[in-house]
Amino acid sequence: MEIGIILFRTLFIYFIIIIVFRLMGKREIGQLSIVDFVVSIMIAEMAVISIESPEKPMMQSLLGIGVLLILQVFFAFVSLKSEKMRHIIDGKPSVIIDRGQIDETQMKKQRYNFDDLLIQLRENGVNKISDVEFAILEPTGKLSVIKKEEEENEDDPGSNLFPLPLVLDGKIQEQHLKRLGKTELWLRQELKKLGFRDLKKISFCSLEADGIFFIDLTEDD
């Protein structure tokens, strides 16, 4: 009888967890944030307790899984609306190599050493640090690498920058403008030329390497 209960609970919890992770959204395992990872471990632990302890009501585990699902969906919704909460929950990317220069200050902040850097550069098919224009440590721990172009445009240093969000959720990203050597006034004037006067209607805006703006408007508009 107990074996039958365990088999039933295993199958039932299996399908419940599939549904829960579908509702939580699609992310690759390597792209899970710290919060996603913690929630996944807690759900797995509750599932194991429910299967290994048939004498305990399964509703207890289902209740805990349901609470975690609600919290995860809530935080995901808040992250979509608030840049500050998104950074708190998911973290921010860190530029480890900036225009060919290693930023050791950022490495220390992230407790990231040169062995880590070299390993992840090799994983990206890069053997020499001198070949790297930018290396960004993502919140997931993955290193995104942008190699140097064979011929750099010396007349326009900004053309060698990776696309930085200049407007995010209707807010100007001043630190990214400084990296480009531009001002908020310049950005507003350029957007006005393109017919965009209200920045709150822009969900994402970046300056591509060819000097063309990529602009995405909020769905409400």
XYZ file of N, CA and C in Angstrom:
663
model
N 0.836 -1.208 0.000
C 0.000 0.000 0.000
C 0.871 1.259 0.000
N 1.942 1.230 0.827
C 2.814 2.391 0.930
C 3.542 2.650 -0.390
N 3.918 1.545 -1.077
C 4.595 1.696 -2.366
C 3.671 2.365 -3.368
N 2.411 1.992 -3.338
C 1.432 2.599 -4.246
C 1.276 4.088 -3.985
N 1.278 4.475 -2.700
C 1.157 5.894 -2.338
C 2.368 6.678 -2.831
N 3.559 6.089 -2.651
C 4.785 6.757 -3.095
C 4.780 6.945 -4.612
N 4.353 5.897 -5.337
C 4.295 6.001 -6.796
C 3.306 7.083 -7.231
N 2.150 7.100 -6.565
C 1.136 8.107 -6.909
C 1.650 9.512 -6.625
N 2.264 9.688 -5.452
C 2.774 11.016 -5.077
C 3.903 11.457 -6.010
N 4.748 10.514 -6.387
C 5.854 10.850 -7.290
C 5.327 11.376 -8.615
N 4.371 10.660 -9.201
C 3.797 11.084 -10.478
C 3.050 12.413 -10.329
N 2.292 12.549 -9.244
C 1.496 13.755 -9.028
C 2.401 14.974 -8.847
N 3.425 14.836 -7.965
C 4.360 15.936 -7.715
C 5.144 16.269 -8.982
N 5.479 15.257 -9.773
C 6.214 15.461 -11.036
C 5.448 16.426 -11.949
N 4.165 16.157 -12.140
C 3.369 17.011 -13.020
C 3.117 18.387 -12.389
N 2.973 18.431 -11.063
C 2.787 19.707 -10.375
C 4.010 20.601 -10.572
N 5.213 20.025 -10.427
C 6.442 20.809 -10.568
C 6.610 21.307 -12.002
N 6.253 20.477 -12.989
C 6.310 20.921 -14.388
C 5.415 22.134 -14.601
N 4.192 22.063 -14.050
C 3.252 23.183 -14.177
C 3.796 24.428 -13.481
N 4.351 24.241 -12.278
C 4.885 25.361 -11.500
C 6.005 26.069 -12.262
N 6.941 25.303 -12.822
C 8.061 25.917 -13.533
C 7.624 26.551 -14.847
N 6.573 26.024 -15.453
C 6.004 26.667 -16.640
C 5.429 28.034 -16.278
N 4.750 28.080 -15.151
C 4.144 29.336 -14.703
C 5.199 30.345 -14.275
N 6.334 29.851 -13.780
C 7.405 30.743 -13.334
C 8.120 31.405 -14.504
N 7.976 30.854 -15.702
C 8.627 31.443 -16.874
C 9.758 30.580 -17.377
N 10.173 30.849 -18.615
C 11.202 30.051 -19.272
C 12.577 30.688 -19.107
N 13.467 29.924 -18.495
C 14.870 30.322 -18.419
C 15.709 29.067 -18.502
N 16.834 29.176 -19.197
C 17.761 28.059 -19.224
C 18.380 27.897 -17.839
N 18.809 26.660 -17.540
C 19.413 26.392 -16.232
C 20.584 27.324 -15.969
N 21.410 27.574 -16.994
C 22.576 28.440 -16.830
C 22.229 29.905 -16.691
N 20.944 30.259 -16.892
C 20.534 31.656 -16.814
C 19.726 31.939 -15.545
N 19.662 30.963 -14.635
C 18.907 31.175 -13.407
C 19.615 32.188 -12.522
N 18.835 33.119 -11.984
C 19.386 34.059 -11.010
C 19.501 33.350 -9.665
N 20.100 34.043 -8.690
C 20.237 33.450 -7.360
C 18.868 33.137 -6.768
N 17.916 34.048 -6.945
C 16.563 33.831 -6.421
C 15.925 32.621 -7.086
N 16.047 32.513 -8.414
C 15.503 31.354 -9.137
C 16.104 30.063 -8.607
N 17.419 30.088 -8.379
C 18.124 28.892 -7.923
C 17.649 28.467 -6.534
N 17.509 29.450 -5.634
C 17.051 29.149 -4.270
C 15.632 28.585 -4.280
N 14.753 29.199 -5.068
C 13.373 28.726 -5.162
C 13.330 27.311 -5.721
N 14.158 27.026 -6.711
C 14.203 25.685 -7.310
C 14.612 24.642 -6.278
N 15.624 24.974 -5.466
C 16.085 24.042 -4.432
C 14.980 23.806 -3.394
N 14.297 24.873 -2.977
C 13.245 24.743 -1.964
C 12.072 23.903 -2.477
N 11.700 24.126 -3.746
C 10.615 23.336 -4.329
C 11.006 21.862 -4.402
N 12.257 21.606 -4.810
C 12.740 20.230 -4.890
C 12.735 19.566 -3.520
N 13.142 20.323 -2.500
C 13.174 19.777 -1.137
C 11.768 19.431 -0.654
N 10.818 20.322 -0.909
C 9.428 20.060 -0.504
C 8.855 18.853 -1.232
N 9.224 18.695 -2.498
C 8.753 17.556 -3.279
C 9.304 16.248 -2.705
N 10.580 16.259 -2.330
C 11.211 15.060 -1.768
C 10.562 14.681 -0.443
N 10.296 15.673 0.406
C 9.657 15.411 1.703
C 8.293 14.769 1.504
N 7.535 15.272 0.520
C 6.197 14.742 0.259
C 6.253 13.294 -0.203
N 7.273 12.958 -1.004
C 7.390 11.595 -1.541
C 7.946 10.638 -0.498
N 8.936 11.073 0.276
C 9.593 10.188 1.244
C 8.804 10.017 2.534
N 7.844 10.892 2.782
C 7.057 10.809 4.031
C 5.578 10.655 3.696
N 5.176 9.449 3.259
C 3.773 9.246 2.868
C 2.790 9.417 4.018
N 3.303 9.354 5.264
C 2.403 9.521 6.416
C 1.989 10.977 6.611
N 2.749 11.920 5.999
C 2.424 13.337 6.131
C 1.462 13.765 5.019
N 0.528 14.649 5.326
C -0.409 15.128 4.295
C 0.340 15.822 3.155
N 0.031 15.445 1.929
C 0.704 16.033 0.772
C 0.352 17.502 0.614
N -0.773 17.912 1.191
C -1.215 19.299 1.082
C -0.208 20.261 1.692
N 0.537 19.808 2.697
C 1.533 20.676 3.315
C 2.611 21.085 2.308
N 3.101 20.100 1.556
C 4.120 20.398 0.543
C 3.538 21.227 -0.586
N 2.310 20.895 -0.998
C 1.672 21.640 -2.083
C 1.440 23.093 -1.688
N 1.114 23.325 -0.424
C 0.908 24.685 0.060
C 2.210 25.478 -0.007
N 3.304 24.840 0.445
C 4.610 25.505 0.398
C 5.032 25.811 -1.029
N 4.830 24.858 -1.943
C 5.173 25.079 -3.353
C 4.323 26.195 -3.935
N 3.049 26.240 -3.556
C 2.154 27.285 -4.043
C 2.582 28.672 -3.579
N 3.016 28.766 -2.310
C 3.491 30.048 -1.776
C 4.729 30.517 -2.533
N 5.662 29.605 -2.795
C 6.878 29.956 -3.539
C 6.546 30.397 -4.962
N 5.573 29.730 -5.567
C 5.156 30.109 -6.922
C 4.590 31.528 -6.936
N 3.731 31.826 -5.968
C 3.127 33.167 -5.892
C 4.207 34.231 -5.676
N 5.156 33.947 -4.774
C 6.246 34.898 -4.515
C 7.091 35.122 -5.771
N 7.401 34.034 -6.468
C 8.246 34.145 -7.650
C 7.564 34.947 -8.759
N 6.273 34.680 -8.974
C 5.524 35.420 -9.992
C 5.405 36.889 -9.597
N 5.193 37.144 -8.296
C 5.080 38.519 -7.805
C 6.387 39.285 -8.021
N 7.518 38.668 -7.638
C 8.810 39.331 -7.805
C 9.137 39.538 -9.283
N 8.739 38.580 -10.124
C 8.974 38.732 -11.560
C 8.187 39.921 -12.103
N 6.946 40.092 -11.634
C 6.110 41.217 -12.070
C 6.699 42.540 -11.597
N 7.137 42.578 -10.323
C 7.737 43.795 -9.768
C 9.018 44.145 -10.510
N 9.803 43.125 -10.872
C 11.056 43.352 -11.595
C 10.812 43.982 -12.962
N 9.694 43.620 -13.592
C 9.364 44.198 -14.891
C 9.051 45.686 -14.777
N 8.496 46.088 -13.634
C 8.060 47.468 -13.446
C 9.119 48.360 -12.812
N 10.038 47.760 -12.051
C 10.996 48.555 -11.295
C 12.427 48.123 -11.584
N 13.225 49.053 -12.098
C 14.626 48.754 -12.376
C 15.395 48.473 -11.085
N 15.092 49.234 -10.028
C 15.774 49.046 -8.744
C 15.526 47.642 -8.193
N 14.260 47.201 -8.236
C 13.936 45.862 -7.736
C 14.575 44.794 -8.615
N 14.654 45.055 -9.913
C 15.271 44.096 -10.831
C 16.737 43.900 -10.470
N 17.417 45.002 -10.124
C 18.821 44.896 -9.742
C 18.978 44.195 -8.396
N 18.039 44.431 -7.479
C 18.103 43.778 -6.165
C 17.884 42.277 -6.298
N 16.903 41.894 -7.104
C 16.536 40.491 -7.234
C 17.506 39.729 -8.132
N 17.783 40.275 -9.308
C 18.602 39.556 -10.288
C 20.068 39.977 -10.289
N 20.373 41.155 -9.722
C 21.740 41.654 -9.761
C 22.008 42.430 -11.044
N 23.195 43.036 -11.114
C 23.563 43.838 -12.287
C 24.797 43.233 -12.962
N 24.894 43.367 -14.280
C 26.115 42.913 -14.956
C 27.294 43.811 -14.592
N 28.478 43.238 -14.600
C 29.694 43.993 -14.276
C 30.655 43.918 -15.450
N 31.182 45.073 -15.838
C 32.140 45.128 -16.948
C 33.529 44.811 -16.394
N 34.034 43.643 -16.760
C 35.341 43.197 -16.270
C 36.466 43.715 -17.159
N 36.231 43.705 -18.474
C 37.192 44.292 -19.425
C 36.468 45.395 -20.174
N 36.983 46.606 -20.063
C 36.346 47.785 -20.653
C 37.283 48.406 -21.681
N 36.905 48.280 -22.960
C 37.718 48.793 -24.061
C 39.163 48.306 -23.971
N 39.284 47.010 -23.723
C 40.594 46.367 -23.699
C 41.333 46.455 -22.382
N 40.784 47.194 -21.392
C 41.443 47.372 -20.098
C 40.719 46.566 -19.011
N 41.475 45.785 -18.262
C 40.889 44.996 -17.177
C 40.554 45.903 -16.001
N 39.330 45.788 -15.505
C 38.898 46.580 -14.353
C 39.042 45.720 -13.097
N 40.189 45.850 -12.433
C 40.467 45.027 -11.252
C 39.570 45.394 -10.075
N 39.103 46.643 -10.045
C 38.192 47.058 -8.970
C 36.895 46.265 -9.034
N 36.356 46.132 -10.258
C 35.134 45.344 -10.439
C 35.375 43.873 -10.121
N 36.540 43.384 -10.475
C 36.869 41.981 -10.191
C 36.874 41.721 -8.687
N 37.431 42.663 -7.927
C 37.482 42.506 -6.472
C 36.068 42.559 -5.877
N 35.240 43.465 -6.414
C 33.860 43.580 -5.918
C 33.088 42.277 -6.122
N 33.356 41.624 -7.239
C 32.636 40.396 -7.577
C 33.361 39.140 -7.070
N 34.499 39.360 -6.357
C 35.320 38.242 -5.879
C 35.639 37.297 -7.050
N 36.118 37.922 -8.104
C 36.378 37.241 -9.380
C 37.861 37.371 -9.674
N 38.561 36.239 -9.796
C 40.010 36.307 -9.964
C 40.420 36.070 -11.418
N 41.734 36.190 -11.677
C 42.232 36.064 -13.047
C 42.076 34.643 -13.586
N 42.137 33.646 -12.713
C 41.915 32.267 -13.170
C 40.492 32.119 -13.710
N 39.525 32.698 -12.975
C 38.137 32.665 -13.443
C 38.011 33.341 -14.803
N 38.660 34.495 -14.929
C 38.591 35.256 -16.174
C 39.165 34.464 -17.342
N 40.348 33.883 -17.155
C 40.999 33.143 -18.231
C 40.212 31.901 -18.625
N 39.647 31.214 -17.636
C 38.837 30.020 -17.922
C 37.632 30.384 -18.780
N 36.930 31.451 -18.372
C 35.726 31.820 -19.108
C 36.049 32.435 -20.470
N 37.197 33.067 -20.597
C 37.607 33.558 -21.912
C 37.875 32.376 -22.850
N 38.526 31.338 -22.327
C 38.784 30.149 -23.158
C 37.471 29.477 -23.559
N 36.507 29.477 -22.646
C 35.203 28.898 -22.963
C 34.502 29.667 -24.076
N 34.871 30.953 -24.217
C 34.319 31.789 -25.288
C 35.188 31.766 -26.541
N 36.187 30.903 -26.544
C 37.048 30.784 -27.721
C 38.090 31.874 -27.831
N 38.438 32.512 -26.701
C 39.433 33.591 -26.700
C 40.679 33.114 -25.960
N 41.813 33.201 -26.620
C 43.069 32.762 -26.009
C 43.901 33.912 -25.458
N 43.675 35.121 -25.988
C 44.467 36.280 -25.558
C 43.540 37.385 -25.061
N 43.870 37.927 -23.893
C 43.076 39.026 -23.342
C 43.140 40.244 -24.258
N 44.253 40.395 -24.976
C 44.410 41.548 -25.860
C 43.425 41.533 -27.030
N 42.773 40.382 -27.265
C 41.785 40.285 -28.344
C 40.396 40.755 -27.906
N 40.257 41.070 -26.607
C 38.937 41.377 -26.048
C 38.718 42.881 -25.941
N 37.600 43.346 -26.477
C 37.206 44.747 -26.332
C 36.404 44.931 -25.049
N 35.420 44.048 -24.846
C 34.600 44.078 -23.635
C 34.364 42.659 -23.133
N 34.341 42.517 -21.814
C 33.937 41.272 -21.178
C 32.997 41.635 -20.037
N 31.774 41.159 -20.119
C 30.747 41.520 -19.129
C 30.353 40.294 -18.329
N 30.505 40.376 -17.017
C 30.087 39.289 -16.132
C 28.609 39.464 -15.827
N 27.800 38.561 -16.353
C 26.347 38.659 -16.199
C 25.927 38.242 -14.795
N 24.708 38.639 -14.374
C 24.220 38.249 -13.043
C 24.164 36.735 -12.839
N 24.074 35.972 -13.945
C 24.031 34.517 -13.844
C 25.416 33.907 -13.633
N 26.487 34.740 -13.748
C 27.842 34.229 -13.622
C 28.489 33.935 -14.965
N 27.721 34.058 -16.046
C 28.256 33.827 -17.383
C 29.026 35.062 -17.850
N 30.120 34.838 -18.566
C 30.927 35.937 -19.098
C 30.594 36.141 -20.571
N 30.080 37.329 -20.894
C 29.808 37.686 -22.289
C 31.015 38.439 -22.833
N 31.512 37.992 -23.977
C 32.746 38.549 -24.532
C 32.488 39.180 -25.897
N 32.987 40.399 -26.067
C 32.936 41.085 -27.355
C 34.377 41.319 -27.801
N 34.728 40.703 -28.919
C 36.105 40.800 -29.400
C 36.349 42.121 -30.125
N 37.625 42.499 -30.200
C 38.009 43.710 -30.912
C 37.799 43.518 -32.410
N 37.374 44.605 -33.049
C 37.231 44.568 -34.502
C 38.615 44.664 -35.136
N 38.755 44.077 -36.309
C 40.052 44.109 -36.991
C 40.448 45.540 -37.346
N 39.426 46.329 -37.727
C 39.695 47.729 -38.051
C 38.778 48.600 -37.209
N 39.343 49.325 -36.252
C 38.535 50.165 -35.391
C 38.375 51.544 -36.007
N 37.234 52.152 -35.754
C 36.956 53.491 -36.266
C 37.538 54.512 -35.313
N 38.687 55.069 -35.671
C 39.369 56.001 -34.772
C 38.645 57.331 -34.676
N 37.874 57.698 -35.706
C 37.174 58.981 -35.692
C 35.979 58.970 -34.754
N 35.458 57.798 -34.478
C 34.275 57.691 -33.608
C 34.498 56.605 -32.580
N 35.125 56.959 -31.441
C 35.401 55.959 -30.405
C 34.139 55.285 -29.917
N 33.023 55.973 -29.946
C 31.780 55.388 -29.465
C 31.303 54.246 -30.320
N 31.794 54.162 -31.573
C 31.341 53.090 -32.455
C 31.856 51.727 -32.013
N 32.878 51.714 -31.149
C 33.429 50.446 -30.676
C 32.770 49.962 -29.388
N 31.817 50.718 -28.875
C 31.145 50.322 -27.645
C 30.058 49.300 -27.921
N 29.847 48.381 -26.978
C 28.720 47.468 -27.118
C 27.441 48.254 -26.823
N 26.300 47.813 -27.362
C 25.058 48.569 -27.187
C 24.672 48.695 -25.709
N 24.710 49.906 -25.198
C 24.328 50.162 -23.817
C 22.927 50.754 -23.783
N 22.097 50.332 -22.840
C 20.781 50.965 -22.722
C 20.910 52.403 -22.240
N 20.458 53.330 -23.053
C 20.503 54.740 -22.686
C 19.211 55.162 -21.994
N 18.119 54.491 -22.352
C 16.834 54.677 -21.666
C 16.300 53.303 -21.323
N 15.917 53.132 -20.075
C 15.406 51.854 -19.614
C 14.174 52.106 -18.761
N 13.045 51.564 -19.198
C 11.781 51.765 -18.485
C 11.460 53.245 -18.299
N 11.758 54.042 -19.323
C 11.430 55.464 -19.286
C 12.414 56.328 -18.533
N 13.524 55.740 -18.061
C 14.506 56.493 -17.278
C 15.850 56.526 -18.002
N 16.465 57.702 -18.020
C 17.770 57.868 -18.664
C 18.859 57.220 -17.801
N 19.713 56.442 -18.442
C 20.816 55.774 -17.755
C 22.066 56.654 -17.861
N 22.251 57.518 -16.869
C 23.310 58.522 -16.935
C 24.706 57.908 -16.988
N 24.920 56.797 -16.265
C 26.256 56.198 -16.256
C 26.637 55.675 -17.636
N 25.652 55.243 -18.411
C 25.937 54.755 -19.760
C 26.196 55.910 -20.720
N 25.505 57.026 -20.509
C 25.775 58.214 -21.321
C 27.203 58.699 -21.087
N 27.636 58.677 -19.834
C 29.005 59.107 -19.516
C 30.022 58.208 -20.206
N 29.724 56.918 -20.265
C 30.636 55.979 -20.917
C 30.777 56.299 -22.407
N 29.679 56.804 -22.992
C 29.693 57.196 -24.401
C 30.263 58.593 -24.613
N 30.442 59.336 -23.503
C 30.908 60.711 -23.616
C 29.817 61.652 -24.078
N 28.564 61.299 -23.780
C 27.417 62.106 -24.178
C 26.688 62.636 -22.946
N 25.778 63.591 -23.177
C 25.022 64.194 -22.087
C 23.528 63.882 -22.232
N 22.799 64.136 -21.155
C 21.353 63.932 -21.182
C 20.703 64.865 -22.204
N 21.205 66.090 -22.303
C 20.675 67.053 -23.268
C 20.846 66.528 -24.695
N 22.025 65.980 -24.983
C 22.281 65.418 -26.313
C 21.278 64.312 -26.632
N 21.039 63.427 -25.669
C 20.118 62.307 -25.885
C 18.706 62.805 -26.158
N 18.243 63.753 -25.340
C 16.890 64.279 -25.530
C 16.739 64.946 -26.905
N 17.769 65.668 -27.326
C 17.713 66.340 -28.627
C 17.674 65.321 -29.768
N 18.485 64.271 -29.650
C 18.514 63.246 -30.692
C 17.176 62.504 -30.773
N 16.584 62.222 -29.619
C 15.297 61.521 -29.612
C 14.179 62.408 -30.155
N 14.264 63.717 -29.863
C 13.267 64.647 -30.409
C 13.318 64.685 -31.924
N 14.541 64.615 -32.487
C 14.695 64.593 -33.943
C 13.988 63.378 -34.547
N 13.941 62.292 -33.766
C 13.308 61.061 -34.240
C 11.819 61.014 -33.904
N 11.330 62.074 -33.244
C 9.908 62.154 -32.930
C 9.520 61.610 -31.577
N 10.507 61.373 -30.704
C 10.229 60.847 -29.369
C 10.475 61.953 -28.336
N 9.388 62.541 -27.844
C 9.505 63.635 -26.878
C 9.273 63.179 -25.436
N 8.450 62.163 -25.281
C 8.123 61.677 -23.939
C 8.930 60.411 -23.660
N 9.952 60.517 -22.812
C 10.822 59.372 -22.531
C 10.082 58.255 -21.792
N 9.008 58.604 -21.081
C 8.263 57.597 -20.333
C 7.606 56.572 -21.257
N 7.466 56.932 -22.537
C 6.868 56.014 -23.501
C 7.893 55.035 -24.086
N 9.172 55.224 -23.713
C 10.240 54.362 -24.230
C 10.619 53.330 -23.171
N 10.491 52.066 -23.512
C 10.880 51.015 -22.567
C 12.361 50.678 -22.688
N 12.910 50.824 -23.916
C 14.334 50.519 -24.117
C 14.866 51.341 -25.284
N 16.036 51.941 -25.077
C 16.689 52.707 -26.149
C 18.199 52.518 -26.019
N 18.832 52.167 -27.132
C 20.287 52.017 -27.135
C 20.841 52.584 -28.427
N 22.129 52.904 -28.401
C 22.824 53.412 -29.582
C 23.682 52.290 -30.135
N 23.343 51.837 -31.340
C 24.070 50.736 -31.951
C 25.429 51.198 -32.464
N 26.275 50.223 -32.826
C 27.637 50.538 -33.271
C 27.659 51.381 -34.533
N 26.599 51.291 -35.341
C 26.548 52.068 -36.579
C 25.973 53.467 -36.373
N 25.752 53.843 -35.094
C 25.248 55.177 -34.789
C 23.742 55.326 -34.893
N 23.034 54.225 -35.114
C 21.577 54.256 -35.232
C 20.948 53.860 -33.899
N 19.900 54.570 -33.512
C 19.200 54.265 -32.266
C 18.264 53.077 -32.457
N 18.292 52.192 -31.479
C 17.274 51.141 -31.415
C 16.310 51.536 -30.309
N 15.037 51.661 -30.637
C 14.048 52.141 -29.669
C 12.858 51.179 -29.615
N 12.507 50.801 -28.416
C 11.328 49.957 -28.202
C 10.376 50.695 -27.282
N 9.130 50.857 -27.715
C 8.130 51.585 -26.922
C 7.407 50.635 -25.985
N 6.855 51.205 -24.923
C 6.063 50.412 -23.986
C 4.835 49.888 -24.701
N 4.388 48.706 -24.300
C 3.259 48.072 -24.977
C 1.976 48.868 -24.837
N 1.858 49.638 -23.752
C 0.650 50.417 -23.529
C 0.445 51.459 -24.628
N 1.555 51.812 -25.298
C 1.487 52.851 -26.322
C 1.585 52.265 -27.724
